[in-house]
Coordinates of C-alpha atoms in Angstrom, one line a residue:
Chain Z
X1 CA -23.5 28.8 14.8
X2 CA -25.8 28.2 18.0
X3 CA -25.7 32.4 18.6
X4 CA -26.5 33.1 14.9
X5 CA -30.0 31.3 15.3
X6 CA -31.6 34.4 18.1
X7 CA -31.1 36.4 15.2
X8 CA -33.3 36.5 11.8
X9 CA -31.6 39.3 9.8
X10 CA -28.2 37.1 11.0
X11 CA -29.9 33.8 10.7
X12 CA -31.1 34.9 7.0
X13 CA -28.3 35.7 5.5
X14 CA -26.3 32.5 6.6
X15 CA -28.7 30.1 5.6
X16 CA -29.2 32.3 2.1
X17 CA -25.0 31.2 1.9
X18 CA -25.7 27.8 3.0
X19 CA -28.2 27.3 0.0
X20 CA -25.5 28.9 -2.5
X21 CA -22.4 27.7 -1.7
X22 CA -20.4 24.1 -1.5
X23 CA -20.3 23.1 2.0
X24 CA -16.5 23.9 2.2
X25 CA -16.7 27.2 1.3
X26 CA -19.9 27.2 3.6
X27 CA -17.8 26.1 6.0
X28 CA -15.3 29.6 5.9
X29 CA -18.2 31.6 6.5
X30 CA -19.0 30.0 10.4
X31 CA -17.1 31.9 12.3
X32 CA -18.2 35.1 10.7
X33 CA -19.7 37.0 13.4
X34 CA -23.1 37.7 14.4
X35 CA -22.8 41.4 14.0
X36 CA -21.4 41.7 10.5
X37 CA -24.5 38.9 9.5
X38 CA -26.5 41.4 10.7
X39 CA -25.3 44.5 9.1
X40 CA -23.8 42.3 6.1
X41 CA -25.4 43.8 2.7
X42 CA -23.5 42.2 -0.4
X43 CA -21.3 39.1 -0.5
X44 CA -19.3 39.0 -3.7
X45 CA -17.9 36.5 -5.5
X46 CA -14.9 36.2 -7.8
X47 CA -13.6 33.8 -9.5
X48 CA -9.9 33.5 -8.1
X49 CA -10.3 36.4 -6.0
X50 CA -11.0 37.2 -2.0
X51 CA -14.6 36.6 -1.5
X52 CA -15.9 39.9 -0.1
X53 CA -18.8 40.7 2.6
X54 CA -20.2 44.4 2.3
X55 CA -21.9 45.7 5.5
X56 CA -23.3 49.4 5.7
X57 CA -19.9 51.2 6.5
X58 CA -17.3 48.1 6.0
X59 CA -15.9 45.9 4.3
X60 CA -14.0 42.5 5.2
X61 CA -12.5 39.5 2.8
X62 CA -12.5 36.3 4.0
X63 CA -9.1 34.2 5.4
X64 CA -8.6 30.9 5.2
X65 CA -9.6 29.9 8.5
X66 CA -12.8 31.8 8.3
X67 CA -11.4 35.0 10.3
X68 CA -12.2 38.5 8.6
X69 CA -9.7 40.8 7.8
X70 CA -10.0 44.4 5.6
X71 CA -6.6 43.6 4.0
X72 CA -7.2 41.6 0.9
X73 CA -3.8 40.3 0.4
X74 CA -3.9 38.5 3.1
X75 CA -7.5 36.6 2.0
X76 CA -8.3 33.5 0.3
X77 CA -8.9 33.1 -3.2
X78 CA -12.2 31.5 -4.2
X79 CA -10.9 28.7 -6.3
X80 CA -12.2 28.4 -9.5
X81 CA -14.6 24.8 -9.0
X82 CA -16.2 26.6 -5.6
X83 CA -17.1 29.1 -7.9
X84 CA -18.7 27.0 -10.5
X85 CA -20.4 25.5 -7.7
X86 CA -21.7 28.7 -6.6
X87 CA -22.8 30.1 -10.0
X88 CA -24.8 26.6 -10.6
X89 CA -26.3 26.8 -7.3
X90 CA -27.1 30.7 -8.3
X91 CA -28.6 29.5 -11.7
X92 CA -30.1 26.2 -10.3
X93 CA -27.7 24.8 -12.9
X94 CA -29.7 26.2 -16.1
X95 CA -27.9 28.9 -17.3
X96 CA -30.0 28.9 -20.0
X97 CA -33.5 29.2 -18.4
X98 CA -32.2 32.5 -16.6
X99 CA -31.0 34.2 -20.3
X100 CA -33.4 37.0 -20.0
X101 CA -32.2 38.1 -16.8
X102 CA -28.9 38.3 -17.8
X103 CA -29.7 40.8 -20.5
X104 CA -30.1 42.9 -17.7
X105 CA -27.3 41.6 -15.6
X106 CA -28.2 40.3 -12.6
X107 CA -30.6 37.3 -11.8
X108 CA -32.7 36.9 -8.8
X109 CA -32.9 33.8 -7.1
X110 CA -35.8 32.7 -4.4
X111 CA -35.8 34.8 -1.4
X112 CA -36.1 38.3 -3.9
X113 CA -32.1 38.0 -3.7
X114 CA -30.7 39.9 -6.3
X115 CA -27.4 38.4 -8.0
X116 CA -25.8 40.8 -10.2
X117 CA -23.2 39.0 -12.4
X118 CA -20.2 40.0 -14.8
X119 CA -18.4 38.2 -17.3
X120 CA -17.8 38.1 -21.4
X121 CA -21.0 39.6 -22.9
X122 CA -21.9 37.8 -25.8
X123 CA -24.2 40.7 -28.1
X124 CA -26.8 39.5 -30.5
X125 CA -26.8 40.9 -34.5
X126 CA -28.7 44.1 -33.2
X127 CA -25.3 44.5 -30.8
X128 CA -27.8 44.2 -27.8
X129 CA -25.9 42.3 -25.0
X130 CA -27.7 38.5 -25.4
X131 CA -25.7 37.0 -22.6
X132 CA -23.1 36.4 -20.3
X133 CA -20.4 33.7 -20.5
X134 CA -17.1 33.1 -19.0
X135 CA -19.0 34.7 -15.8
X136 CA -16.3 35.4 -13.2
X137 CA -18.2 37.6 -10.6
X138 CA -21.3 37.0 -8.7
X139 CA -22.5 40.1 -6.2
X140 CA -25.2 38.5 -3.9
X141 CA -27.6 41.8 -2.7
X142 CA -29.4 40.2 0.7
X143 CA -33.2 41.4 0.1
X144 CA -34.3 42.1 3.9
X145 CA -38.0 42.7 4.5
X146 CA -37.5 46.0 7.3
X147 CA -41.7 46.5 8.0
X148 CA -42.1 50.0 9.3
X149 CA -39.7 51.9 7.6
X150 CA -41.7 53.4 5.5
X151 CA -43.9 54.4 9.0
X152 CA -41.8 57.8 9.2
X153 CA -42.9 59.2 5.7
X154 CA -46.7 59.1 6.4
X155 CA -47.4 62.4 7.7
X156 CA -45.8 63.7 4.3
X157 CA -47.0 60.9 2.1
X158 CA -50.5 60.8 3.2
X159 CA -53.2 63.7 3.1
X160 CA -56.5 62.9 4.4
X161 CA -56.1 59.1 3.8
X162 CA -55.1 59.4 0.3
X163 CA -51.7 58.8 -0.6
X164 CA -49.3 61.0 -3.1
X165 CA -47.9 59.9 -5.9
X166 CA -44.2 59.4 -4.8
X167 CA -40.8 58.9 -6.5
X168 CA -38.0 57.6 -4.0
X169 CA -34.7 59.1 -5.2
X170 CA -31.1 57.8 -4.0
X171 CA -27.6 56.7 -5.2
X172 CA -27.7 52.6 -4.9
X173 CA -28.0 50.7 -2.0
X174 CA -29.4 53.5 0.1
X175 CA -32.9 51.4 0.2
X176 CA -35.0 52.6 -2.2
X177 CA -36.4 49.4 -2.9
X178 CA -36.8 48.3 0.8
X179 CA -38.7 51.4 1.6
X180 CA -41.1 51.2 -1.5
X181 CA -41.9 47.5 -0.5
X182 CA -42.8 48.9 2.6
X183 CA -45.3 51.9 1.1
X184 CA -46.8 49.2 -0.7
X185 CA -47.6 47.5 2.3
X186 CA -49.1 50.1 4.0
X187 CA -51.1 51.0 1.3
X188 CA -52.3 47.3 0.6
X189 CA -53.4 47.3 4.4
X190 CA -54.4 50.8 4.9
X191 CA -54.7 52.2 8.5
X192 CA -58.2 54.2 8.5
X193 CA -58.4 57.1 8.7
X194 CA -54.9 58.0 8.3
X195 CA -54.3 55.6 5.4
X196 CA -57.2 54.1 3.6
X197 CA -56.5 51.0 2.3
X198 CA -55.9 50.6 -1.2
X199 CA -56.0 48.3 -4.2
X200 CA -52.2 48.2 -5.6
X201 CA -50.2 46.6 -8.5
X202 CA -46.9 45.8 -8.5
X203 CA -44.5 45.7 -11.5
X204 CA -41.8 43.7 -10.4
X205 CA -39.6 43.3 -13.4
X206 CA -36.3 42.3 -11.8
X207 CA -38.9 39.9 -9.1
X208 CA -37.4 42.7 -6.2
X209 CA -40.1 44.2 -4.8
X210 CA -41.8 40.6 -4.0
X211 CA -39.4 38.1 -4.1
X212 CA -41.4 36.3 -6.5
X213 CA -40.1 33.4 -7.3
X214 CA -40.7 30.1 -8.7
X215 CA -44.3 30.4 -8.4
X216 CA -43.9 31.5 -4.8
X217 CA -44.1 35.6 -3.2
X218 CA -41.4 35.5 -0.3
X219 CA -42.9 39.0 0.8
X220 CA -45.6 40.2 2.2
X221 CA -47.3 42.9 0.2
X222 CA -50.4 43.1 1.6
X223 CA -53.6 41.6 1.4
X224 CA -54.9 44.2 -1.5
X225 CA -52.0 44.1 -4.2
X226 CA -51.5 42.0 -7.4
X227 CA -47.9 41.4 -8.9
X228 CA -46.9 41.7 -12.4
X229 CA -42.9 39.9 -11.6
X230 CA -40.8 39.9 -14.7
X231 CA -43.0 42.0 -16.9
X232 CA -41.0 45.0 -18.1
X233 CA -42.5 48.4 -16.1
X234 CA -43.7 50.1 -19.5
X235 CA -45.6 47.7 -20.7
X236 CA -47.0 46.0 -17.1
X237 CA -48.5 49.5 -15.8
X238 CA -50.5 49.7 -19.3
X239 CA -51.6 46.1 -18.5
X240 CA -52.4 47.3 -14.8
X241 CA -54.3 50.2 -15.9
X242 CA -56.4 47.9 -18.4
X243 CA -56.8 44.7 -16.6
X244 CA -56.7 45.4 -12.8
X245 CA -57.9 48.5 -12.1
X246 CA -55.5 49.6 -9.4
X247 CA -55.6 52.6 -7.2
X248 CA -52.0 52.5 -6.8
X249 CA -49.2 51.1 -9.3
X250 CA -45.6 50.7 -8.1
X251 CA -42.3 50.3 -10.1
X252 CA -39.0 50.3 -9.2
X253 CA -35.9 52.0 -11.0
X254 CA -37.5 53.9 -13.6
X255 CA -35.3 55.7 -16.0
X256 CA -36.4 55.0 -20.4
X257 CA -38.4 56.9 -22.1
X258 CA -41.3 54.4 -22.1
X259 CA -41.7 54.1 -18.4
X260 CA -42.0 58.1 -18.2
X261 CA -45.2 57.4 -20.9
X262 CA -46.9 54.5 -19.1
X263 CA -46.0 56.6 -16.2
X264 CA -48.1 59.8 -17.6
X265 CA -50.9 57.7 -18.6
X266 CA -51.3 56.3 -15.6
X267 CA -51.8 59.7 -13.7
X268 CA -53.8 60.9 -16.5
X269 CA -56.4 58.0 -16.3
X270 CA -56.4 58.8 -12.1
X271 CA -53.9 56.1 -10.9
X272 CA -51.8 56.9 -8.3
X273 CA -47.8 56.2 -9.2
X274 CA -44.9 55.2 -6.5
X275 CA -41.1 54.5 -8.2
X276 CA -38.1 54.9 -7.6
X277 CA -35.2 55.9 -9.4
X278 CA -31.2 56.7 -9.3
X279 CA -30.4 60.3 -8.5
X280 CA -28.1 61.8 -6.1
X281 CA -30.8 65.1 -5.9
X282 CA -34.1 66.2 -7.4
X283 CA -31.9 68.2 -9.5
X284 CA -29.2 65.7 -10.7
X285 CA -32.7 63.8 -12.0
X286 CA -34.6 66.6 -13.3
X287 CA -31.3 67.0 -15.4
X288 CA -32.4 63.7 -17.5
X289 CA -34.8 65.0 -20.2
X290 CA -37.1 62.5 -20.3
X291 CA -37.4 62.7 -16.6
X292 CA -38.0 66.8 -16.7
X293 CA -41.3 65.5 -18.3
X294 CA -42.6 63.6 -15.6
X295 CA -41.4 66.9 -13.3
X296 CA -43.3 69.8 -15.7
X297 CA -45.8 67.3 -16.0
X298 CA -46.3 67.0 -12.3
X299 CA -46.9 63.5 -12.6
X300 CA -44.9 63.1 -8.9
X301 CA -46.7 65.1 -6.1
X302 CA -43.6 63.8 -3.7
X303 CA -40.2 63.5 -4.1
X304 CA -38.5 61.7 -1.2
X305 CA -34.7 61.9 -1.4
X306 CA -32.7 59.0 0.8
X307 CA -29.3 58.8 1.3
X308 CA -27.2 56.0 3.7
X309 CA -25.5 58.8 6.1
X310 CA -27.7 57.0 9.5
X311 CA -27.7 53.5 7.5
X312 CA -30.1 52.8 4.3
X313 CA -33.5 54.1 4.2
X314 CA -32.2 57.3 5.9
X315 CA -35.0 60.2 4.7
X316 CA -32.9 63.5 3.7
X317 CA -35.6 65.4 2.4
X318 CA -39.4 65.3 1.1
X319 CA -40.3 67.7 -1.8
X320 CA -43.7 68.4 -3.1
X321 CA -43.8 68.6 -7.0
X322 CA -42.7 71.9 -7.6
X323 CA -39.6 70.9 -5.6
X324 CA -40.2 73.0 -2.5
X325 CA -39.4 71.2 0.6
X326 CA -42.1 69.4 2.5
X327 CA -42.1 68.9 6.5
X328 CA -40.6 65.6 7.2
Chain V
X1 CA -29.0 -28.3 -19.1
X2 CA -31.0 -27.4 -22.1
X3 CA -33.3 -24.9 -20.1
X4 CA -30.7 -22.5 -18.8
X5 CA -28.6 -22.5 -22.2
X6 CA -31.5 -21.9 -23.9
X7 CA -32.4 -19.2 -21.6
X8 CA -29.1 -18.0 -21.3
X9 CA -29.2 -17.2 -25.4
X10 CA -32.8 -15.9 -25.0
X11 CA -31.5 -13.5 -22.2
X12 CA -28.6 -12.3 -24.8
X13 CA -30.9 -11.8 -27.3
X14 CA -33.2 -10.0 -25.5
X15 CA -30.5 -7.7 -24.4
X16 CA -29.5 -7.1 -28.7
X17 CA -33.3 -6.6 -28.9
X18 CA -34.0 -4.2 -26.2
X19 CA -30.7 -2.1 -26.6
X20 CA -32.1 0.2 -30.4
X21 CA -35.5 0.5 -28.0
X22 CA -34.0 1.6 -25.4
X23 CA -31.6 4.0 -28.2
X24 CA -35.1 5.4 -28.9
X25 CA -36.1 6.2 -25.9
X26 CA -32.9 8.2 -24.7
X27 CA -33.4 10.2 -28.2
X28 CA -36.6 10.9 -26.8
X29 CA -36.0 11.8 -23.6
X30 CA -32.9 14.2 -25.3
X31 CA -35.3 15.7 -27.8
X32 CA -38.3 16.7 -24.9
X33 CA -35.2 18.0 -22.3
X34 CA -34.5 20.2 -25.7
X35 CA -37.9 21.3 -25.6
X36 CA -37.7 22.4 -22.4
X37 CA -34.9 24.0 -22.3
X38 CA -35.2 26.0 -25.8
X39 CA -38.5 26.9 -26.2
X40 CA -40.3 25.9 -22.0
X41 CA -36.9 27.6 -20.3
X42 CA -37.5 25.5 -17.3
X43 CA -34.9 24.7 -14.6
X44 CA -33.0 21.9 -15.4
X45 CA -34.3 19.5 -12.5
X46 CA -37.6 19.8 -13.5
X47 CA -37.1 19.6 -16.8
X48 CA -35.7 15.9 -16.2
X49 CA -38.0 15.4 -13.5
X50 CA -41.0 15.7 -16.7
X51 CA -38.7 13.3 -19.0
X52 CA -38.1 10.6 -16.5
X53 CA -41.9 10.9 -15.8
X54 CA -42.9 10.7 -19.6
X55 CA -40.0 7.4 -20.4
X56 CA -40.6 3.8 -19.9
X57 CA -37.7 2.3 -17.6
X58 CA -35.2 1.7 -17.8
X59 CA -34.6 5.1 -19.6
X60 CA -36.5 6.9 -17.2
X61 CA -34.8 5.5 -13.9
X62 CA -31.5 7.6 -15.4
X63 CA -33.2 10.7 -15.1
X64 CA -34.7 9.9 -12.1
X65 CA -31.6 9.8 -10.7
X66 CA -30.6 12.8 -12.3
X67 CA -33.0 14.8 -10.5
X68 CA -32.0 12.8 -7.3
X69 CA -28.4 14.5 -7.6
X70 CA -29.4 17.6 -8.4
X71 CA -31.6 18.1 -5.5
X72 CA -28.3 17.1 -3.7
X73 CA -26.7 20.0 -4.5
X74 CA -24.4 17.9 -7.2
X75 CA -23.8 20.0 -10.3
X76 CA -25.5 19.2 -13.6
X77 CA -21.8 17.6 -14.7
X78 CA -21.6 15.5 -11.8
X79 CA -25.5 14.2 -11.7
X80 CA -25.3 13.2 -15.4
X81 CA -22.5 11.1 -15.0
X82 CA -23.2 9.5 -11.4
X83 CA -26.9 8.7 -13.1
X84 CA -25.1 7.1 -15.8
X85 CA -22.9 4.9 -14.0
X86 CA -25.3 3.3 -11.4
X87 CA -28.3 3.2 -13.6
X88 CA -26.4 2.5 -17.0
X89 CA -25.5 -1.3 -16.1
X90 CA -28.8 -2.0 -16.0
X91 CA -30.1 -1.4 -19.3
X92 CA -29.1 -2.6 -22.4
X93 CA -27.3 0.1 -23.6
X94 CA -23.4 0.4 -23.7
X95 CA -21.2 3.0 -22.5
X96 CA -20.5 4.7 -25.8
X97 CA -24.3 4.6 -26.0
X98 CA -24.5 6.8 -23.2
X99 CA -21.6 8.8 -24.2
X100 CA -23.6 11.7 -25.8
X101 CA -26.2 12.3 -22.8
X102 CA -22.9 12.9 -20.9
X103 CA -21.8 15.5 -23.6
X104 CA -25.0 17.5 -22.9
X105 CA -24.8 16.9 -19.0
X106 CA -21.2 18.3 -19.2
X107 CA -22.7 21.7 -20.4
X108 CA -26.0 21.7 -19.5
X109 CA -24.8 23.9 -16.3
X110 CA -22.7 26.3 -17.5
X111 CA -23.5 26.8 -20.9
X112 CA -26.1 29.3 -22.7
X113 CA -29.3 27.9 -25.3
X114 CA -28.0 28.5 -28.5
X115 CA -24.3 27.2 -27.1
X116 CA -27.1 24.2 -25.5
X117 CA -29.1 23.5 -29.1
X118 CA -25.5 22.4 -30.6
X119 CA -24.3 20.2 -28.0
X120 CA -27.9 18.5 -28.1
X121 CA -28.2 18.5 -32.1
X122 CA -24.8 16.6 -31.9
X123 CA -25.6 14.5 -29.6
X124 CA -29.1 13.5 -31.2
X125 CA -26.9 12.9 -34.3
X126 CA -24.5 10.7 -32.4
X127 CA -27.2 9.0 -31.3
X128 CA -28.9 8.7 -34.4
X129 CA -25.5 6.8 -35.3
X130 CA -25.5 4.5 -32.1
X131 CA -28.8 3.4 -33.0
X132 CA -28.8 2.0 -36.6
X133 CA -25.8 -0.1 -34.8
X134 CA -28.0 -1.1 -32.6
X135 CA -30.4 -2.4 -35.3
X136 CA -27.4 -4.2 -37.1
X137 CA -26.1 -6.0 -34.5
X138 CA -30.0 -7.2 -33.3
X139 CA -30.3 -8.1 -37.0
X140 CA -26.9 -10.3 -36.9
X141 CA -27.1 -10.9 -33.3
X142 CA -30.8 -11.5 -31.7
X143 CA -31.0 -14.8 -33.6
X144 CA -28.0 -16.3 -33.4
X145 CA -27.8 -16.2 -30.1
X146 CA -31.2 -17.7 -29.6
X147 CA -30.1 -20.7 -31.7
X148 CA -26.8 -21.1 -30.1
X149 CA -28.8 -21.2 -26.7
X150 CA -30.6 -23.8 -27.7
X151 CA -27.6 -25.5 -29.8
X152 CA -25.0 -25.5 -27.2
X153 CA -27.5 -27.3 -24.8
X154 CA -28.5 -29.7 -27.3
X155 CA -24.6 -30.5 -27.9
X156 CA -23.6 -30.3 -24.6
X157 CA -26.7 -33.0 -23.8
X158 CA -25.2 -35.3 -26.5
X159 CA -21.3 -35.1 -25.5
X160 CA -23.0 -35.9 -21.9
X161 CA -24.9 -38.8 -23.2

């Protein structure tokens, strides 16, 4: 482990595993080497299953003796009391503190680690999904801080200081949420005169963006922006607007019908707006109706479409808001 | 001869005193952990953490050791019942008295709040049950012992003499 230590992005995700899991299945993940720690994006977790690492362009399971191999037949199987342990560690053993969260399926634990989860969904008399029990799958997302990625975008973000209002659009995990941490940061600090610095808000509903957690922020989002974690994006940016007076508001994953509202009024009342959102194209999101109206409506004065071709955060085009291509 | 019997039935009846008390205090401690946990959603270690601060001990050292475990890295399960059985002897409660603390420790981890508000409604009933016992057997008990302190010594002073 003495090599894993020069490197943070390494060094991160292993003691993020050390925190989660029992110290003998801790122990399997040693001899994983330095390069895939560094690369690694997801480690999954299923009960009676291979546990799974994710990098950027691979994937490995895990073999008894800690060696990595792509062929999952020949992988150990995560018994089932590791992965009790795991989940407890993953819920700080209160299952039923972290309820709300897993409405939405995931939870996120300290460090802004997000920790999707799958099991028996138990639904409430409105048939809304209430909870999850008999949970047999865990998929750890390691949240990295990558400050200056956002750096490239600012000759088509910014125009004389001021920034545009800007949707990040991508499949998953192409590092839409990594990028807009960083915008917020640069904003929040500002760079005269090519950036002046800005007061922002952050609605964190799924405690992403910041990490926030447990009273604590594990990123750094600048010395000019105020977090909203947990609070639903609809109803935080009205909140914003009203109580905080921000120049900027940033959400992540937009996609109901209320967030396009809040979204509106918040460009109507002169608030700048950066989100993100799941679309493979500006077209395959224009296609959503509700989403149409935030296009016709100009609410978005950049569209920035990523993809993961050169790794995550990789820029494949910027469009102004009539969707005409904008010089990278 | 007559001090230590006598104190040797005073210490048993202290012990049928002290055990309905100490009943109390564990449906207490049950009924602020529910608070916390239905209506506060804290994490469980600081939810025992605030009811080991708010009991008088002995009660309270069980929970303290509770939170001890947890921040081990022990799972709820295993905390409850390690807390239990090096903290238990020393109170005056038995081990069925105990028995429905462990019920809740046994889910507490794993299980969700309206799942949670049954196992601890039970076990506030159980204990309910454990502690009008406890008031019988002080009522029957607490005296008797104190006079066959005090008796035995008396008698075994006169067989001496």
């Amino acid at each position: 482990m003495a090599t894993h230590a020069t490197n943070d992005a390494a060094d991160h995700a292993v003691s993020l595993l050390q925190r989660l899991c029992p110290p003998s299945t801790f122990r399997l993940f040693e001899d994983v080497p330095l390069s895939v720690w560094k690369e690694a994006e997801e480690v999954r977790f299923r009960r009676d299953q291979p546990i799974q690492i994710l990098t950027s362009n691979r994937e490995y399971f895990l073999r008894s003796d800690g060696s990595l191999t792509s062929d999952w037949t020949t992988a150990m199987l995560l018994p089932q009391e590791q992965f009790a342990r795991i989940l407890q560690a993953v819920t700080q053993s209160s299952l039923y503190a972290v309820e709300e969260e897993l409405r939405r399926g995931f939870i996120t634990i300290s460090g802004g680690h997000r920790v999707g989860v799958a099991g028996r969904a138990i639904l409430n008399e409105n048939g809304q999904v209430q909870t999850f029990r008999s949970i047999r799958s865990l998929a750890l997302r390691i949240a990295r801080e990558r400050r200056g990625v956002a750096n490239k975008l600012i000759p088509s973000l910014f125009q004389r200081g001021q920034a545009h209002s800007t949707l990040l659009l991508s499949p998953p995990q192409c590092g839409k949420t990594t990028l807009l941490r960083d915008l917020v940061r640069v904003c929040s600090y500002g760079a005269r005169p090519t950036i002046t610095p800005a007061k922002v808000t952050v609605i964190d509903e799924r405690s992403e963006l910041s990490g926030h957690w447990d009273d604590e922020v594990m990123f750094d989002l600048g010395p000019r922006t105020d977090v909203l974690a947990a609070c639903p994006k609809a109803e935080g940016m009205m909140m914003a607007i009203r109580s905080l007076s921000p120049e900027i508001v940033v959400t992540d994953e937009i996609g109901r019908e209320n967030d396009v509202d809040a979204i509106l009024e918040a460009v109507n009342a002169g608030v700048l707006v950066f989100a993100s959102a799941h679309a493979g194209s500006l077209e395959e999101w224009r296609r959503r109706p509700s989403m149409q109206r935030l296009f016709s409506n100009r609410a978005f004065t950049r569209y920035v479409l990523l993809s993961r071709r050169l790794g995550p955060c990789t820029v494949e085009a910027v469009y102004d808001e009539t969707g005409q291509n904008v010089p990278k | 001869m007559l001090i230590s019997t006598t104190g040797l039935g005073f210490g048993m009846a202290r012990m049928y005193r002290a055990r309905p008390q100490q009943i109390a205090h564990l449906a207490q401690a049950i009924r602020l952990l529910r608070q916390d946990i239905e209506f506060g959603q804290i994490p469980l270690i600081s939810a025992v953490q605030r009811v080991g601060d708010s009991l008088p001990s002995p009660v309270s050292q069980v929970f303290t050791e509770i939170v001890d475990r947890l921040s081990k890295r022990c799972t709820a399960e295993e905390a409850f019942h390690h807390a239990v059985r090096h903290v238990g002897e020393s109170t005056a409660m038995n081990a069925a008295d105990f028995e429905p603390l462990l019920a809740i420790g046994s889910v507490v981890g794993t299980s969700d709040r309206s799942h949670l508000s049954m196992e601890i409604d039970s076990a506030l009933i159980r204990l309910q049950g454990r502690e009008a016992e406890a008031i019988e057997a002080q009522r029957k008990n607490e005296r008797l012992w104190q006079y066959l302190g005090i008796l035995t010594g008396l008698l075994l002073i006169l067989v001496m003499w």
